[in-house]
């Protein structure tokens, strides 16, 4: 397993979100929507991933889904009790659902997503009664950096359309 990653100038959540932002940058370079995710258990990074929908042509290849899949494979279990999921954009319904089903303890996200966020922006899945697990949610970690990367990506997409 990897050693814990810490930067003395950042809080614990900011440190791991910075890793998620590095993953988002990888997506940006691949012309994928720049969303990155990191899954941490007991202070150790278990898995890292970024969006790969365009690359894989799979609708479910979101960063969160991919990082949870990788973590489950590495740990040999679908129970991610105690794990913290860091993601640069508020998760959609599918990704929040996968987080709930895998029993991720805490979801920490950067930028809110008013068009698809399911942890408070568009609606909040944690308010629906009947699930067998409810993750804690922390929002707004490195929000400006996460938002800026997404804005840059979509601005470059608009500029490419204007040029053609």
Tab-separated table of C-alpha atoms in Angstrom:
chain	number	residue	atom	x	y	z
A	1	UNK	CA	0.000	0.000	0.000
A	2	UNK	CA	1.027	3.580	-0.585
A	3	UNK	CA	2.207	5.782	2.232
A	4	UNK	CA	-0.050	8.641	3.368
A	5	UNK	CA	0.329	11.779	1.248
A	6	UNK	CA	0.482	15.026	3.211
A	7	UNK	CA	1.449	18.587	2.414
A	8	UNK	CA	2.138	20.676	5.502
A	9	UNK	CA	0.688	23.832	3.872
A	10	UNK	CA	-2.694	22.259	3.184
A	11	UNK	CA	-5.349	20.713	5.403
A	12	UNK	CA	-5.888	16.959	5.134
A	13	UNK	CA	-8.933	17.446	2.900
A	14	UNK	CA	-7.143	20.002	0.717
A	15	UNK	CA	-4.176	17.673	0.326
A	16	UNK	CA	-6.283	14.807	-0.980
A	17	UNK	CA	-8.380	17.152	-3.118
A	18	UNK	CA	-5.138	18.389	-4.680
A	19	UNK	CA	-4.487	14.767	-5.714
A	20	UNK	CA	-7.989	14.583	-7.178
A	21	UNK	CA	-7.220	17.786	-9.103
A	22	UNK	CA	-4.104	16.114	-10.532
A	23	UNK	CA	-6.368	13.322	-11.777
A	24	UNK	CA	-8.747	15.915	-13.249
A	25	UNK	CA	-5.792	17.445	-15.130
A	26	UNK	CA	-5.116	14.029	-16.694
A	27	UNK	CA	-8.718	13.978	-17.914
A	28	UNK	CA	-8.351	17.517	-19.313
A	29	UNK	CA	-5.288	16.455	-21.325
A	30	UNK	CA	-7.283	13.524	-22.756
A	31	UNK	CA	-10.122	15.901	-23.746
A	32	UNK	CA	-12.350	14.359	-21.075
A	33	UNK	CA	-14.466	16.472	-18.728
A	34	UNK	CA	-11.840	17.213	-16.055
A	35	UNK	CA	-13.130	15.430	-13.001
A	36	UNK	CA	-10.809	13.507	-10.727
A	37	UNK	CA	-11.343	11.273	-7.722
A	38	UNK	CA	-9.231	9.773	-4.952
A	39	UNK	CA	-10.297	7.176	-2.406
A	40	UNK	CA	-8.542	7.202	0.976
A	41	UNK	CA	-8.751	4.617	3.748
A	42	UNK	CA	-6.985	5.082	7.090
A	43	UNK	CA	-4.905	7.932	5.671
A	44	UNK	CA	-3.671	5.880	2.716
A	45	UNK	CA	-4.593	6.565	-0.920
A	46	UNK	CA	-6.134	3.304	-2.143
A	47	UNK	CA	-7.150	4.399	-5.646
A	48	UNK	CA	-7.095	7.375	-8.014
A	49	UNK	CA	-9.080	7.885	-11.220
A	50	UNK	CA	-10.399	10.454	-13.664
A	51	UNK	CA	-13.242	10.605	-16.147
A	52	UNK	CA	-12.858	8.276	-19.125
A	53	UNK	CA	-16.295	8.399	-20.795
A	54	UNK	CA	-15.005	9.648	-24.139
A	55	UNK	CA	-11.946	7.408	-24.125
A	56	UNK	CA	-13.870	4.260	-23.194
A	57	UNK	CA	-17.203	5.225	-24.783
A	58	UNK	CA	-18.852	3.974	-21.590
A	59	UNK	CA	-21.519	6.149	-19.973
A	60	UNK	CA	-20.594	4.987	-16.479
A	61	UNK	CA	-16.852	5.764	-16.732
A	62	UNK	CA	-17.108	8.638	-14.260
A	63	UNK	CA	-14.126	9.298	-11.990
A	64	UNK	CA	-16.035	8.305	-8.844
A	65	UNK	CA	-17.326	5.040	-10.281
A	66	UNK	CA	-13.870	4.124	-11.583
A	67	UNK	CA	-12.082	4.940	-8.316
A	68	UNK	CA	-14.587	2.909	-6.293
A	69	UNK	CA	-14.248	-0.035	-8.685
A	70	UNK	CA	-10.436	0.108	-8.427
A	71	UNK	CA	-10.534	0.340	-4.619
A	72	UNK	CA	-12.907	-2.625	-4.344
A	73	UNK	CA	-10.646	-4.712	-6.571
A	74	UNK	CA	-7.529	-3.791	-4.570
A	75	UNK	CA	-9.179	-4.417	-1.209
A	76	UNK	CA	-11.054	-7.543	-2.307
A	77	UNK	CA	-14.387	-6.264	-1.006
A	78	UNK	CA	-17.238	-4.034	-2.078
A	79	UNK	CA	-17.592	-2.735	1.494
A	80	UNK	CA	-15.626	0.508	1.727
A	81	UNK	CA	-16.498	1.226	5.349
A	82	UNK	CA	-14.351	4.042	6.726
A	83	UNK	CA	-13.257	5.223	3.264
A	84	UNK	CA	-13.282	8.858	2.194
A	85	UNK	CA	-14.035	9.703	-1.436
A	86	UNK	CA	-12.541	12.959	-2.725
A	87	UNK	CA	-13.941	14.253	-6.006
A	88	UNK	CA	-13.475	17.571	-7.771
A	89	UNK	CA	-17.154	17.960	-8.742
A	90	UNK	CA	-20.284	17.171	-6.749
A	91	UNK	CA	-21.273	13.606	-7.690
A	92	UNK	CA	-24.199	12.812	-9.960
A	93	UNK	CA	-26.982	10.416	-8.994
A	94	UNK	CA	-25.150	7.357	-10.330
A	95	UNK	CA	-21.916	8.153	-8.499
A	96	UNK	CA	-23.662	9.043	-5.260
A	97	UNK	CA	-25.579	5.771	-5.564
A	98	UNK	CA	-22.375	3.768	-6.030
A	99	UNK	CA	-20.898	5.558	-3.011
A	100	UNK	CA	-23.925	4.692	-0.896
A	101	UNK	CA	-24.008	1.074	-2.073
A	102	UNK	CA	-20.297	0.600	-1.352
A	103	UNK	CA	-20.732	2.227	2.071
A	104	UNK	CA	-18.194	5.004	1.562
A	105	UNK	CA	-18.046	6.798	4.912
A	106	UNK	CA	-17.513	10.373	3.679
A	107	UNK	CA	-17.781	12.164	0.343
A	108	UNK	CA	-15.670	15.315	0.024
A	109	UNK	CA	-16.172	17.391	-3.111
A	110	UNK	CA	-14.844	20.615	-4.532
A	111	UNK	CA	-17.182	22.392	-6.943
A	112	UNK	CA	-20.965	22.217	-6.729
A	113	UNK	CA	-22.880	21.012	-9.789
A	114	UNK	CA	-26.217	22.843	-10.188
A	115	UNK	CA	-27.046	20.817	-13.323
A	116	UNK	CA	-26.453	17.328	-11.945
A	117	UNK	CA	-25.237	17.370	-8.354
A	118	UNK	CA	-27.074	14.960	-6.112
A	119	UNK	CA	-25.695	16.037	-2.746
A	120	UNK	CA	-27.486	19.345	-2.385
A	121	UNK	CA	-27.202	21.383	-5.576
A	122	UNK	CA	-29.876	19.883	-7.820
A	123	UNK	CA	-31.281	17.594	-5.103
A	124	UNK	CA	-29.908	15.604	-2.187
A	125	UNK	CA	-29.948	11.800	-2.174
A	126	UNK	CA	-28.923	11.775	1.479
A	127	UNK	CA	-32.369	13.160	2.368
A	128	UNK	CA	-34.220	10.188	0.853
A	129	UNK	CA	-35.355	7.805	3.554
A	130	UNK	CA	-34.798	4.085	3.226
A	131	UNK	CA	-31.160	3.640	2.236
A	132	UNK	CA	-29.129	1.338	4.458
A	133	UNK	CA	-26.205	3.783	4.524
A	134	UNK	CA	-25.742	7.540	4.433
A	135	UNK	CA	-22.309	9.067	3.839
A	136	UNK	CA	-21.175	12.247	5.533
A	137	UNK	CA	-20.736	15.062	3.015
A	138	UNK	CA	-18.172	17.853	3.008
A	139	UNK	CA	-18.361	20.396	0.186
A	140	UNK	CA	-16.361	23.327	-1.149
A	141	UNK	CA	-12.833	21.963	-0.640
A	142	UNK	CA	-10.563	23.781	-3.147
A	143	UNK	CA	-13.784	24.904	-4.816
A	144	UNK	CA	-12.158	27.721	-6.805
A	145	UNK	CA	-9.443	25.466	-8.225
A	146	UNK	CA	-11.950	22.740	-9.142
A	147	UNK	CA	-14.364	25.232	-10.719
A	148	UNK	CA	-11.581	27.005	-12.605
A	149	UNK	CA	-10.406	23.800	-14.276
A	150	UNK	CA	-13.932	22.943	-15.401
A	151	UNK	CA	-14.547	26.489	-16.678
A	152	UNK	CA	-11.271	26.414	-18.639
A	153	UNK	CA	-12.205	23.087	-20.209
A	154	UNK	CA	-15.648	24.206	-21.352
A	155	UNK	CA	-14.313	27.589	-22.542
A	156	UNK	CA	-11.784	25.740	-24.731
A	157	UNK	CA	-14.608	23.583	-26.098
A	158	UNK	CA	-16.652	26.682	-26.982
A	159	UNK	CA	-13.629	28.309	-28.624
A	160	UNK	CA	-13.011	25.219	-30.772
A	161	UNK	CA	-16.639	25.345	-31.982
A	162	UNK	CA	-16.278	29.023	-32.903
A	163	UNK	CA	-13.049	28.320	-34.846
A	164	UNK	CA	-14.675	25.627	-37.003
